[in-house]
Amino acid sequence: MGDFRDSSVTSMDSTKSSTGSPESSIETDASTKSEEYNKKIVQLSKDELIGDYKVVRRLGAGGCGVVYQVKANGKNYAMKVERTDMDKADQLLGIEAHVLKRLQSSPYAVPFIQYGSCQSKGLGLRVLTMGLLGPSIDELRKQQIKGKFKIGTVLKIGIQAIQAVTFVHCSYFVHRDVKPGNFAIGEDNCKRIYLFDFGLSRAIKKRGDLHLRTMREDIPFRGTSEYCSLNELTTGDLPWMGRSRSKTTILKTKLMDFEYMHGCPVAFSTILNYLRTLDYYKRPDYIGIEQAFFRMMAARESDWNQPMDWEVN
């Protein structure tokens, strides 16, 4: 399409690719990007043409690239870009494209449009074009009264999130940065939840291998340290929010469940305790967890026809 040069979507099991080493790419923690990376954030101008796409506005930037809203043939898309001259350890877009393409049969996956390379102002760029989503769950929560959702909305988010993560795991990937900011509603369907931002993902089995990869020792943390809890959507806060990773770890170790799960359904604690029994090689009971959420909905006489909180507020 347009002036893009199609790039082969990165294989997460290969040792070399046009985006560098998949292993080194995935092993980068988004929260510890170097100053050099920050200097290389791609700045596209409004109305600039990238292939057939016209830049509308910048949507955001994070550890896995800069995202713009773009338009082509009267339709809006999301475009994530990274520079080709970035350090190999910071090159995550090829991995994200690979995972996203593999997940296209999931109803919770962002539509994959195109992955390739192009030039902008003399700079080489890698470009991933996807369907455009609406606001993230984190943004929607902050817009609510008292900064939290009603339990009916939380449960419906939870069921879709469980189904989305289950599909990822059954496709032999782990997301490694599951949090409210990486789920968003559809642009046209505000009841559907989508999981996105797969730059930190990892394949959990080698190509053609029926067995999981052997668990590694002494690996650095991946993801966002604040978001390792069920209750943030329900209570609107976490005791460790805004603290350093080391202080977060200390707080999580010392706090009792009832201290930070106050206001959450009792079943949340049951699910949390079950998850704590799992190790790397144990398959979670996805169906059982999902059914627990459905039971909580039934107990509160909540159903899918009732509007989500963001539909009425």
Coordinates of C-alpha atoms in Angstrom, one line a residue:
M1 CA 0.0 0.0 0.0
G2 CA 1.4 3.4 -0.9
D3 CA 5.1 4.0 -0.4
F4 CA 5.5 1.3 2.3
R5 CA 8.0 -1.4 1.8
D6 CA 6.5 -4.5 3.3
S7 CA 8.5 -5.9 6.1
S8 CA 8.4 -9.6 7.0
V9 CA 6.7 -9.8 10.3
T10 CA 9.3 -10.7 12.9
S11 CA 9.5 -14.3 14.0
M12 CA 9.8 -14.5 17.7
D13 CA 11.8 -17.7 17.4
S14 CA 14.4 -16.6 14.9
T15 CA 17.8 -15.3 15.9
K16 CA 18.0 -12.5 13.4
S17 CA 15.4 -10.2 11.7
S18 CA 15.0 -6.8 10.2
T19 CA 14.1 -5.5 13.7
G20 CA 17.0 -7.0 15.5
S21 CA 17.1 -9.9 18.0
P22 CA 13.7 -10.8 19.2
E23 CA 15.1 -12.0 22.5
S24 CA 16.9 -8.7 23.2
S25 CA 13.8 -6.8 22.1
I26 CA 11.4 -8.5 24.3
E27 CA 13.7 -8.4 27.3
T28 CA 13.6 -4.6 27.4
D29 CA 11.6 -3.2 30.3
A30 CA 9.4 -0.4 29.0
S31 CA 9.8 1.5 32.3
T32 CA 13.6 1.7 32.0
K33 CA 14.0 3.2 28.5
S34 CA 17.2 5.1 28.1
E35 CA 17.6 8.8 27.4
E36 CA 18.9 7.9 24.0
Y37 CA 15.5 6.2 23.3
N38 CA 13.6 9.3 24.4
K39 CA 15.6 11.4 22.0
K40 CA 14.6 9.2 19.1
I41 CA 10.8 9.4 19.6
V42 CA 9.3 9.9 16.2
Q43 CA 7.7 13.3 15.7
L44 CA 5.3 13.4 12.7
S45 CA 3.6 16.6 11.6
K46 CA -0.1 17.1 11.2
D47 CA -1.2 16.3 7.6
E48 CA 2.1 14.7 6.9
L49 CA 1.8 11.7 4.5
I50 CA 3.1 8.4 5.6
G51 CA 2.5 6.2 2.6
D52 CA -1.2 6.6 1.8
Y53 CA -2.0 7.8 5.3
K54 CA -2.4 11.4 6.4
V55 CA -1.4 12.1 10.0
V56 CA -4.3 13.5 12.1
R57 CA -2.9 13.8 15.6
R58 CA -0.6 12.1 18.1
L59 CA -2.4 9.8 20.4
G60 CA 0.4 8.9 22.8
A61 CA 3.9 7.6 23.4
G62 CA 5.2 4.9 25.6
G63 CA 7.9 2.3 26.0
C64 CA 6.8 0.5 22.8
G65 CA 6.6 3.3 20.4
V66 CA 4.6 6.5 19.4
V67 CA 1.0 6.2 18.2
Y68 CA -0.7 8.5 15.8
Q69 CA -4.2 8.7 14.5
V70 CA -4.0 8.6 10.7
K71 CA -6.6 8.7 7.9
A72 CA -6.8 7.1 4.5
N73 CA -9.7 6.8 2.1
G74 CA -12.0 8.5 4.6
K75 CA -11.3 6.0 7.4
N76 CA -9.3 6.5 10.6
Y77 CA -6.6 4.1 11.8
A78 CA -3.9 4.0 14.5
M79 CA -0.3 4.0 13.4
K80 CA 2.6 3.1 15.7
V81 CA 6.0 4.1 14.5
E82 CA 9.6 3.6 15.6
R83 CA 12.9 4.7 14.0
T84 CA 15.0 2.1 12.2
D85 CA 18.2 3.5 13.8
M86 CA 17.2 2.8 17.3
D87 CA 19.2 0.4 19.5
K88 CA 18.3 -3.2 18.9
A89 CA 17.2 -3.5 22.5
D90 CA 14.6 -0.8 21.9
Q91 CA 13.2 -2.3 18.6
L92 CA 9.8 -3.7 19.7
L93 CA 7.5 -3.0 16.8
G94 CA 8.3 -6.0 14.7
I95 CA 7.5 -8.3 17.7
E96 CA 4.2 -6.5 18.2
A97 CA 3.3 -6.9 14.6
H98 CA 4.1 -10.6 14.7
V99 CA 2.0 -11.2 17.8
L100 CA -0.9 -9.1 16.6
K101 CA -1.0 -10.8 13.2
R102 CA -1.1 -14.2 14.9
L103 CA -4.1 -13.1 17.1
Q104 CA -6.4 -11.8 14.4
S105 CA -9.0 -14.6 14.9
S106 CA -9.5 -13.3 18.5
P107 CA -12.6 -11.0 18.9
Y108 CA -10.5 -9.0 21.3
A109 CA -7.5 -8.3 19.0
V110 CA -7.0 -4.9 17.3
P111 CA -7.4 -5.3 13.5
F112 CA -4.0 -5.7 11.9
I113 CA -3.8 -3.5 8.7
Q114 CA -0.1 -3.3 7.7
Y115 CA 3.5 -3.5 8.8
G116 CA 6.3 -2.1 6.8
S117 CA 9.0 0.6 6.5
C118 CA 9.1 4.1 5.0
Q119 CA 10.9 7.4 5.2
S120 CA 9.9 10.7 7.0
K121 CA 12.1 13.8 6.8
G122 CA 15.0 11.6 5.8
L123 CA 14.5 9.2 8.7
G124 CA 13.9 5.5 8.3
L125 CA 10.7 4.4 10.1
R126 CA 9.0 1.1 10.9
V127 CA 5.3 1.4 10.8
L128 CA 2.5 -0.7 12.2
T129 CA -1.0 0.3 11.1
M130 CA -4.0 -1.0 13.1
G131 CA -7.6 -0.4 13.7
L132 CA -8.3 2.7 15.8
L133 CA -9.7 2.1 19.3
G134 CA -11.5 4.3 21.7
P135 CA -10.3 5.4 25.2
S136 CA -8.5 3.0 27.4
I137 CA -10.1 1.4 30.4
D138 CA -7.8 3.4 32.6
E139 CA -8.9 6.7 31.0
L140 CA -12.5 5.8 31.3
R141 CA -12.1 4.9 35.0
K142 CA -10.6 8.3 35.7
Q143 CA -13.6 10.0 34.1
Q144 CA -16.0 8.3 36.5
I145 CA -17.5 9.7 39.7
K146 CA -14.9 9.0 42.5
G147 CA -12.6 7.6 39.9
K148 CA -14.0 4.0 39.9
F149 CA -16.5 1.8 38.1
K150 CA -19.6 0.2 39.5
I151 CA -19.2 -3.5 40.1
G152 CA -21.4 -4.5 37.2
T153 CA -19.1 -2.8 34.8
V154 CA -16.0 -4.2 36.5
L155 CA -17.3 -7.7 36.1
K156 CA -18.1 -7.3 32.4
I157 CA -14.7 -5.8 31.8
G158 CA -13.2 -8.7 33.8
I159 CA -14.9 -11.4 31.7
Q160 CA -13.8 -9.9 28.4
A161 CA -10.3 -9.4 29.8
I162 CA -10.1 -13.1 30.9
Q163 CA -11.3 -14.2 27.5
A164 CA -8.7 -11.9 25.7
V165 CA -5.8 -13.1 27.8
T166 CA -6.9 -16.8 27.5
F167 CA -6.8 -16.4 23.7
V168 CA -3.3 -15.0 23.9
H169 CA -2.0 -17.8 26.1
C170 CA -3.7 -20.5 24.0
S171 CA -1.8 -18.9 21.0
Y172 CA 1.4 -19.6 23.1
F173 CA 2.2 -16.0 23.9
V174 CA 2.3 -14.0 27.2
H175 CA 1.5 -10.3 27.1
R176 CA 3.6 -9.3 30.1
D177 CA 2.1 -5.9 30.6
V178 CA -1.6 -6.5 31.3
K179 CA -3.1 -3.4 32.9
P180 CA -6.1 -1.1 32.5
G181 CA -4.1 1.2 30.2
N182 CA -3.6 -1.7 27.7
F183 CA -7.3 -2.5 27.3
A184 CA -9.6 -0.1 25.3
I185 CA -13.1 0.0 24.0
G186 CA -13.9 -0.1 20.3
E187 CA -14.3 3.1 18.4
D188 CA -17.7 1.9 17.1
N189 CA -18.6 -0.7 19.8
C190 CA -18.2 0.8 23.3
K191 CA -19.1 -2.5 25.0
R192 CA -16.3 -4.5 23.4
I193 CA -12.9 -4.5 25.2
Y194 CA -9.7 -4.9 23.2
L195 CA -6.3 -5.9 24.4
F196 CA -3.4 -4.1 22.8
D197 CA 0.3 -3.1 23.0
F198 CA 2.2 -6.4 22.5
G199 CA 5.7 -5.0 22.4
L200 CA 6.8 -6.8 25.6
S201 CA 5.2 -10.1 24.7
R202 CA 7.1 -13.4 24.6
A203 CA 6.5 -16.7 22.9
I204 CA 6.1 -19.5 25.5
K205 CA 7.0 -22.3 23.2
K206 CA 9.5 -22.7 20.3
R207 CA 8.3 -23.0 16.8
G208 CA 7.1 -26.5 16.1
D209 CA 7.7 -27.6 19.7
L210 CA 4.7 -28.9 21.6
H211 CA 6.3 -28.2 25.0
L212 CA 6.6 -24.9 26.9
R213 CA 10.0 -23.2 27.0
T214 CA 12.1 -24.1 30.0
M215 CA 11.6 -21.5 32.7
R216 CA 14.5 -19.1 32.9
E217 CA 16.3 -18.0 36.0
D218 CA 17.3 -14.5 37.1
I219 CA 15.4 -12.6 34.5
P220 CA 14.5 -8.9 35.0
F221 CA 11.0 -7.6 35.7
R222 CA 8.7 -7.1 32.7
G223 CA 5.6 -4.9 32.6
T224 CA 4.3 -2.2 35.0
S225 CA 4.8 -2.9 38.7
E226 CA 1.7 -1.1 39.9
Y227 CA -0.7 -3.3 38.0
C228 CA -0.6 -6.7 39.6
S229 CA -3.9 -6.5 41.3
L230 CA -7.6 -7.3 40.7
N231 CA -9.0 -4.4 42.6
E232 CA -7.7 -1.2 40.9
L233 CA -10.8 -0.8 38.7
T234 CA -13.2 -1.4 41.6
T235 CA -11.6 0.8 44.3
G236 CA -10.0 3.4 42.0
D237 CA -6.7 3.2 43.9
L238 CA -3.8 1.0 45.0
P239 CA -1.6 1.6 48.1
W240 CA 1.6 1.5 46.0
M241 CA 0.4 3.8 43.2
G242 CA 3.1 6.2 42.1
R243 CA 5.9 4.6 44.2
S244 CA 9.1 3.1 42.9
R245 CA 9.3 -0.5 42.0
S246 CA 11.3 -1.4 45.1
K247 CA 8.8 0.3 47.4
T248 CA 6.0 -1.3 45.5
T249 CA 7.5 -4.7 46.1
I250 CA 7.9 -4.0 49.8
L251 CA 4.3 -2.8 50.2
K252 CA 2.9 -5.8 48.3
T253 CA 4.8 -8.1 50.5
K254 CA 3.7 -6.6 53.7
L255 CA 0.1 -5.7 53.1
M256 CA -2.7 -8.2 53.9
D257 CA -5.3 -8.9 51.2
F258 CA -8.1 -7.2 53.1
E259 CA -6.1 -3.9 53.4
Y260 CA -6.0 -3.3 49.6
M261 CA -9.0 -5.3 48.5
H262 CA -11.5 -3.4 50.7
G263 CA -14.6 -2.8 48.7
C264 CA -14.1 -5.7 46.3
P265 CA -16.2 -8.8 46.0
V266 CA -15.1 -11.7 48.3
A267 CA -14.7 -13.8 45.2
F268 CA -11.8 -11.6 44.1
S269 CA -9.8 -12.8 47.1
T270 CA -10.6 -16.4 46.2
I271 CA -9.4 -16.0 42.7
L272 CA -6.3 -14.2 43.9
N273 CA -5.5 -17.0 46.3
Y274 CA -6.0 -19.6 43.6
L275 CA -3.6 -17.7 41.2
R276 CA -1.0 -17.7 43.9
T277 CA -0.9 -21.5 43.9
L278 CA 0.2 -21.6 40.2
D279 CA 3.7 -21.8 39.0
Y280 CA 5.2 -21.4 35.5
Y281 CA 4.2 -24.8 34.3
K282 CA 0.6 -24.9 35.6
R283 CA -2.2 -24.0 33.2
P284 CA -4.7 -21.6 34.9
D285 CA -8.3 -22.7 35.1
Y286 CA -9.5 -20.0 32.7
I287 CA -13.0 -21.4 32.4
G288 CA -13.3 -21.6 36.2
I289 CA -12.2 -18.0 36.7
E290 CA -14.5 -16.8 34.0
Q291 CA -17.4 -18.7 35.5
A292 CA -16.7 -17.1 38.9
F293 CA -17.2 -13.7 37.3
F294 CA -20.5 -14.8 35.7
R295 CA -21.6 -16.0 39.1
M296 CA -20.8 -12.6 40.6
M297 CA -22.9 -11.0 37.8
A298 CA -25.8 -13.3 38.5
A299 CA -25.7 -12.7 42.2
R300 CA -26.0 -9.0 41.5
E301 CA -28.6 -9.4 38.8
S302 CA -26.3 -7.7 36.3
D303 CA -26.5 -8.6 32.6
W304 CA -24.9 -7.6 29.3
N305 CA -27.8 -5.5 28.2
Q306 CA -27.2 -3.0 31.0
P307 CA -25.0 -0.1 29.9
M308 CA -21.4 0.2 30.9
D309 CA -20.6 3.1 33.2
W310 CA -19.0 5.2 30.4
E311 CA -22.2 4.9 28.4
V312 CA -24.2 6.8 31.0
N313 CA -21.7 9.1 32.6

